[in-house]
Tab-separated table of C-alpha atoms and ligand atoms in Angstrom:
chain	number	residue	atom	x	y	z
A	7	MET	CA	121.498	72.163	87.895
A	8	GLU	CA	119.103	74.206	90.068
A	9	LYS	CA	118.520	72.832	93.548
A	10	SER	CA	114.756	72.663	93.014
A	11	LYS	CA	115.140	70.465	89.924
A	12	GLN	CA	116.927	67.824	91.996
A	13	ILE	CA	113.794	67.247	94.080
A	14	ASN	CA	111.923	64.393	92.505
A	15	CYS	CA	108.484	64.483	94.126
A	16	LEU	CA	105.435	66.709	94.444
A	17	PRO	CA	106.175	69.970	96.304
A	18	SER	CA	103.500	69.137	98.883
A	19	LYS	CA	105.506	66.057	99.950
A	20	LEU	CA	108.284	68.295	101.256
A	21	SER	CA	108.218	69.971	104.650
A	22	PHE	CA	107.825	73.733	104.920
A	23	LEU	CA	111.295	73.925	106.441
A	24	LYS	CA	112.692	72.239	103.349
A	25	ARG	CA	110.579	74.478	101.104
A	26	ALA	CA	112.005	77.539	102.881
A	27	THR	CA	115.437	76.557	101.598
A	28	LEU	CA	114.107	76.166	98.036
A	29	CYS	CA	111.977	79.317	97.702
A	30	LYS	CA	113.764	82.059	95.782
A	31	ASN	CA	111.328	84.759	96.828
A	32	LEU	CA	112.401	86.145	100.206
A	33	ALA	CA	108.874	86.721	101.521
A	34	ALA	CA	107.981	83.128	100.622
A	35	GLN	CA	111.009	81.948	102.630
A	36	ARG	CA	109.772	83.952	105.625
A	37	LEU	CA	106.272	82.599	105.193
A	38	CYS	CA	107.544	78.998	105.239
A	39	ALA	CA	109.475	79.750	108.422
A	40	TYR	CA	106.380	81.211	110.127
A	41	ILE	CA	104.268	78.244	108.995
A	42	ALA	CA	106.741	75.753	110.425
A	43	ARG	CA	107.207	77.665	113.685
A	44	LYS	CA	103.499	78.316	114.346
A	45	GLN	CA	102.301	75.003	112.842
A	46	THR	CA	99.683	76.695	110.730
A	47	ASN	CA	99.070	76.726	106.987
A	48	LEU	CA	95.823	78.643	107.456
A	49	VAL	CA	95.249	81.973	105.685
A	50	LEU	CA	92.396	84.184	106.830
A	51	ALA	CA	90.517	86.047	104.083
A	52	ALA	CA	89.530	89.167	106.015
A	53	ASP	CA	86.870	90.464	103.646
A	54	VAL	CA	85.531	93.221	105.870
A	55	THR	CA	84.606	96.807	105.086
A	56	ASP	CA	85.925	98.869	107.991
A	57	SER	CA	89.387	99.292	109.509
A	58	LYS	CA	88.387	98.660	113.096
A	59	THR	CA	86.998	95.236	112.252
A	60	LEU	CA	90.051	94.403	110.149
A	61	LEU	CA	92.391	95.243	113.026
A	62	ARG	CA	90.218	93.310	115.472
A	63	LEU	CA	90.322	90.220	113.223
A	64	ALA	CA	94.100	90.521	112.808
A	65	GLU	CA	94.514	90.702	116.581
A	66	GLN	CA	92.035	87.905	117.312
A	67	PHE	CA	93.133	85.397	114.659
A	68	GLY	CA	96.814	86.389	114.533
A	69	PRO	CA	97.981	83.483	116.712
A	70	LEU	CA	96.250	80.938	114.428
A	71	ILE	CA	97.292	82.118	110.981
A	72	CYS	CA	100.444	82.425	108.883
A	73	LEU	CA	99.012	84.968	106.463
A	74	LEU	CA	96.273	87.592	106.519
A	75	LYS	CA	94.679	88.244	103.140
A	76	THR	CA	93.213	91.711	102.744
A	77	HIS	CA	91.109	93.623	100.213
A	78	VAL	CA	91.853	97.174	101.325
A	79	ASP	CA	89.845	98.658	98.475
A	80	ILE	CA	86.613	97.482	100.116
A	81	LEU	CA	87.334	99.429	103.316
A	82	VAL	CA	85.182	102.538	103.656
A	83	ASP	CA	87.727	104.248	105.921
A	84	PHE	CA	91.202	103.287	104.642
A	85	THR	CA	94.126	105.362	105.934
A	86	ALA	CA	97.894	104.907	105.835
A	87	ASP	CA	97.735	104.695	109.620
A	88	LEU	CA	95.715	101.474	109.320
A	89	THR	CA	98.519	99.771	107.420
A	90	GLU	CA	101.031	100.760	110.111
A	91	GLN	CA	98.795	99.322	112.799
A	92	LEU	CA	98.230	96.182	110.754
A	93	ARG	CA	101.973	95.706	110.356
A	94	ALA	CA	102.450	96.070	114.098
A	95	VAL	CA	99.840	93.357	114.777
A	96	ALA	CA	101.446	91.136	112.115
A	97	ASN	CA	104.864	91.517	113.740
A	98	LYS	CA	103.433	90.858	117.179
A	99	HIS	CA	101.707	87.607	116.189
A	100	GLY	CA	104.118	86.456	113.477
A	101	PHE	CA	102.051	86.455	110.299
A	102	LEU	CA	102.512	88.075	106.899
A	103	ILE	CA	100.085	90.179	104.864
A	104	CYS	CA	98.850	89.600	101.323
A	105	GLU	CA	96.874	92.343	99.601
A	106	ASP	CA	94.624	90.460	97.204
A	107	ARG	CA	94.542	93.241	94.600
A	108	LYS	CA	94.476	90.824	91.621
A	109	PHE	CA	96.498	93.112	89.370
A	110	ALA	CA	95.681	92.518	85.713
A	111	ASP	CA	96.366	95.710	83.776
A	112	ILE	CA	99.119	96.856	81.435
A	113	GLY	CA	102.481	97.304	83.147
A	114	SER	CA	102.469	101.072	83.271
A	115	THR	CA	99.116	101.273	85.041
A	116	THR	CA	99.948	98.375	87.354
A	117	GLN	CA	103.117	100.106	88.554
A	118	HIS	CA	101.077	103.052	89.776
A	119	GLN	CA	98.462	100.786	91.349
A	120	LEU	CA	101.189	98.951	93.272
A	121	TYR	CA	103.533	101.770	94.252
A	122	GLY	CA	101.310	104.838	94.249
A	123	GLY	CA	97.780	106.045	94.708
A	124	LEU	CA	95.879	106.036	97.948
A	125	TYR	CA	96.915	102.532	99.039
A	126	GLN	CA	100.707	102.497	98.398
A	127	ILE	CA	100.443	98.705	98.550
A	128	ALA	CA	104.143	97.982	98.038
A	129	LYS	CA	104.932	99.909	101.193
A	130	TRP	CA	103.151	97.558	103.596
A	131	ALA	CA	102.143	94.280	101.897
A	132	ASP	CA	104.447	91.255	101.999
A	133	PHE	CA	102.594	89.723	99.038
A	134	ILE	CA	100.168	90.729	96.334
A	135	THR	CA	98.082	88.698	93.912
A	136	ALA	CA	98.182	89.159	90.140
A	137	HIS	CA	96.554	87.552	87.118
A	138	THR	CA	98.896	86.341	84.368
A	139	ILE	CA	96.434	87.385	81.657
A	140	ALA	CA	98.504	90.440	80.622
A	141	GLY	CA	101.662	88.344	80.162
A	142	ALA	CA	105.237	88.696	81.388
A	143	SER	CA	105.542	92.401	80.567
A	144	MET	CA	103.213	93.306	83.419
A	145	LEU	CA	105.417	91.429	85.902
A	146	GLU	CA	108.473	93.102	84.445
A	147	SER	CA	106.935	96.494	85.266
A	148	LEU	CA	106.459	95.530	88.908
A	149	TYR	CA	110.212	95.328	89.407
A	150	HIS	CA	110.427	99.048	88.825
A	151	ASN	CA	109.132	101.537	91.358
A	152	PRO	CA	108.268	104.680	89.361
A	153	TYR	CA	108.477	106.764	92.555
A	154	GLN	CA	111.947	105.470	93.412
A	155	ASN	CA	113.518	108.905	93.377
A	156	ASN	CA	110.950	110.361	95.748
A	157	ALA	CA	110.631	109.432	99.398
A	158	SER	CA	109.687	105.835	98.587
A	159	SER	CA	112.384	103.354	97.699
A	160	PHE	CA	110.493	100.175	98.546
A	161	SER	CA	110.450	97.262	96.110
A	162	SER	CA	107.795	94.805	94.968
A	163	PRO	CA	106.121	92.436	97.421
A	164	GLY	CA	106.189	88.715	96.562
A	165	ILE	CA	103.586	87.795	93.985
A	166	PHE	CA	101.056	84.996	94.013
A	167	LEU	CA	99.958	84.452	90.436
A	168	ILE	CA	96.325	83.516	90.019
A	169	VAL	CA	96.368	80.521	87.748
A	170	GLU	CA	92.774	79.355	88.087
A	171	MET	CA	89.789	80.557	90.079
A	172	SER	CA	87.316	78.930	92.431
A	173	THR	CA	84.172	80.005	90.625
A	174	ILE	CA	81.835	77.983	88.429
A	175	GLY	CA	82.640	78.655	84.782
A	176	GLN	CA	86.023	80.303	85.392
A	177	LEU	CA	87.894	80.575	82.104
A	178	ALA	CA	91.471	79.528	82.913
A	179	ASP	CA	92.339	76.053	81.596
A	180	SER	CA	95.355	73.763	81.902
A	181	GLU	CA	97.102	75.541	79.027
A	182	TYR	CA	96.721	78.865	80.851
A	183	ALA	CA	98.229	77.216	83.940
A	184	ARG	CA	101.122	75.800	81.930
A	185	LYS	CA	101.884	79.179	80.371
A	186	SER	CA	101.593	80.892	83.762
A	187	LEU	CA	104.286	78.551	85.112
A	188	ILE	CA	106.560	79.478	82.215
A	189	ILE	CA	106.046	83.177	83.000
A	190	ALA	CA	106.731	82.550	86.706
A	191	ASN	CA	110.049	80.928	85.851
A	192	GLN	CA	111.171	84.157	84.193
A	193	TYR	CA	110.827	85.949	87.557
A	194	PRO	CA	111.766	83.330	90.176
A	195	ASP	CA	112.784	85.872	92.812
A	196	LEU	CA	109.552	87.840	92.409
A	197	ILE	CA	107.053	84.988	92.265
A	198	ALA	CA	106.205	83.473	95.647
A	199	GLY	CA	103.737	80.990	94.242
A	200	PHE	CA	100.314	80.435	92.781
A	201	ILE	CA	96.660	80.582	93.639
A	202	GLY	CA	94.673	77.766	92.116
A	203	GLN	CA	92.470	74.751	92.603
A	204	SER	CA	94.190	71.741	90.998
A	205	THR	CA	97.613	70.129	90.964
A	206	PHE	CA	99.508	72.071	88.322
A	207	ASN	CA	102.808	73.006	89.939
A	208	GLN	CA	105.735	70.584	90.237
A	209	ASN	CA	108.307	73.117	91.382
A	210	PRO	CA	108.834	73.252	95.180
A	211	GLN	CA	110.223	76.788	95.096
A	212	TYR	CA	106.649	78.023	94.590
A	213	LEU	CA	103.926	77.810	97.233
A	214	GLN	CA	100.371	77.013	96.238
A	215	LEU	CA	97.405	78.634	97.964
A	216	THR	CA	93.811	77.537	97.529
A	217	PRO	CA	90.696	79.590	98.305
A	218	GLY	CA	87.160	78.217	98.129
A	219	ILE	CA	87.535	76.201	101.325
A	220	GLN	CA	84.854	75.184	103.806
A	221	LEU	CA	84.233	72.143	105.977
A	222	THR	CA	81.680	70.797	103.484
A	223	ALA	CA	82.216	70.793	99.731
A	224	SER	CA	79.594	72.695	97.727
A	225	LYS	CA	78.995	74.543	94.480
A	226	ASN	CA	77.451	77.988	94.181
A	227	GLN	CA	76.464	78.077	97.823
A	228	ASP	CA	76.654	81.885	97.882
A	229	GLY	CA	74.614	82.307	94.712
A	230	PHE	CA	77.589	83.985	92.998
A	231	GLY	CA	79.375	80.878	91.772
A	232	GLN	CA	81.849	80.288	94.595
A	233	CYS	CA	82.799	76.591	94.889
A	234	TYR	CA	84.077	75.029	98.097
A	235	ARG	CA	86.175	71.987	98.830
A	236	THR	CA	87.404	70.747	102.190
A	237	PRO	CA	90.886	71.403	103.633
A	238	LYS	CA	91.736	67.716	103.212
A	239	GLN	CA	90.637	67.657	99.551
A	240	ALA	CA	92.674	70.772	98.760
A	241	ILE	CA	95.837	69.664	100.552
A	242	GLN	CA	95.809	65.914	99.934
A	243	SER	CA	93.982	65.485	96.622
A	244	ASN	CA	95.013	68.737	94.959
A	245	GLY	CA	98.465	69.125	96.512
A	246	THR	CA	98.007	72.653	97.772
A	247	ASP	CA	100.115	74.070	100.602
A	248	LEU	CA	97.980	76.745	102.238
A	249	ILE	CA	94.215	77.066	102.546
A	250	ILE	CA	92.459	80.441	102.352
A	251	VAL	CA	89.277	80.654	104.413
A	252	GLY	CA	86.905	83.598	104.712
A	253	ARG	CA	83.219	83.115	105.390
A	254	GLY	CA	83.737	79.572	106.671
A	255	ILE	CA	85.345	81.237	109.694
A	256	LEU	CA	83.920	84.749	109.777
A	257	GLU	CA	80.284	83.641	109.546
A	258	ALA	CA	80.616	80.745	112.000
A	259	GLU	CA	78.817	80.892	115.353
A	260	ALA	CA	82.124	80.679	117.194
A	261	PRO	CA	84.693	82.064	114.705
A	262	TYR	CA	87.840	81.587	116.806
A	263	GLN	CA	87.026	77.958	117.591
A	264	GLN	CA	86.138	77.397	113.945
A	265	ALA	CA	89.446	78.872	112.823
A	266	GLU	CA	91.244	76.481	115.150
A	267	ILE	CA	89.353	73.573	113.543
A	268	TYR	CA	90.473	74.706	110.070
A	269	ARG	CA	94.041	75.123	111.337
A	270	GLN	CA	94.097	71.634	112.807
A	271	LEU	CA	92.561	70.000	109.711
A	272	ALA	CA	94.934	71.773	107.341
A	273	TRP	CA	97.962	71.019	109.482
A	274	ALA	CA	97.020	67.339	109.862
A	275	ALA	CA	96.568	67.043	106.082
A	276	TYR	CA	100.012	68.616	105.521
A	277	LYS	CA	101.617	66.296	108.087
A	278	ASP	CA	100.034	63.293	106.334
A	279	ASN	CA	101.432	64.511	103.018
A	280	VAL	CA	104.986	64.777	104.295
A	281	SER	CA	105.014	61.645	106.451
B	313	LIG	O1	89.801	82.007	92.799
B	313	LIG	C1	89.753	82.686	93.822
B	313	LIG	C2	90.801	83.527	94.211
B	313	LIG	C3	90.709	84.224	95.391
B	313	LIG	S1	92.088	85.112	95.913
B	313	LIG	N1	88.679	82.592	94.651
B	313	LIG	C4	88.568	83.309	95.812
B	313	LIG	O2	87.567	83.155	96.520
B	313	LIG	N2	89.580	84.164	96.179
B	313	LIG	C5	89.501	84.985	97.413
B	313	LIG	O3	89.412	84.122	98.540
B	313	LIG	C6	88.277	85.909	97.476
B	313	LIG	O4	88.597	87.194	96.970
B	313	LIG	C7	87.951	85.943	98.969
B	313	LIG	O5	88.712	86.947	99.589
B	313	LIG	C8	88.452	84.588	99.481
B	313	LIG	C9	87.384	83.517	99.643
B	313	LIG	O6	86.423	83.897	100.567
B	313	LIG	P1	85.327	82.872	101.129
B	313	LIG	O7	84.487	83.725	102.020
B	313	LIG	O8	84.560	82.329	99.966
B	313	LIG	O9	86.084	81.807	101.883
């Protein structure tokens, strides 16, 4: 019997150190170790449009976060040099990097989006995000680097599968979540976990991340359908492991202090869960 099946409680009731021993994805193991060491389950969504600001945020918030979530395709001045600098800051402060590319195409196209093109995401990201809409075949393609025989021999980052979204009217339902879990179990070493809003995962080898987090719950506050819940709601009511926060920090009057508040709230909620 698999180790993870012997655990008879919700994943969020187990410590991150315990989870590190259960994760089959290597990047997820490292993430759990960073979380436990730095006492932070806070992820910063660095949705900014120029490299200098991205590097500044990584440097400034690095000590408070376990993971930096990027959207490099919104940068107006992306270069390969940026990713090297970002990696250096990540190593210095002990956080990992997730490129939130939300892959969703057929396998053949996705391979090139991950391993090739301008961004060469697989070269520098520890994790990526992907929708399960295209089915298992798309994940299968990510195992294979089509440029393997050239200079690049790097393999796929860990994948967070997007199982449901934080927007009003999002289409994924519980059946979609259930089927996504089945797909994940076909690639246990590749899948680091899930991105979603509710309690749908019972398997502690997968981490759950939740975006749509602010200090006050709200619906459609940005006029584009984004819904927010509080760190405590996400971690204690919905059993998530990590919170993803963007504008709640970046648009605050004192962003660093605000990030520390999110870190403390999320960590306290986790500690309550495992106590
Ligand atoms: O369902 C989702 C999935 C993601 S990854 N809803 C989201 O908001 N996200 C991402 O989380 C989104 O792309 C953005 O980077 C971040 C939320 O940003 P905020 O400013 O609303 O906190």
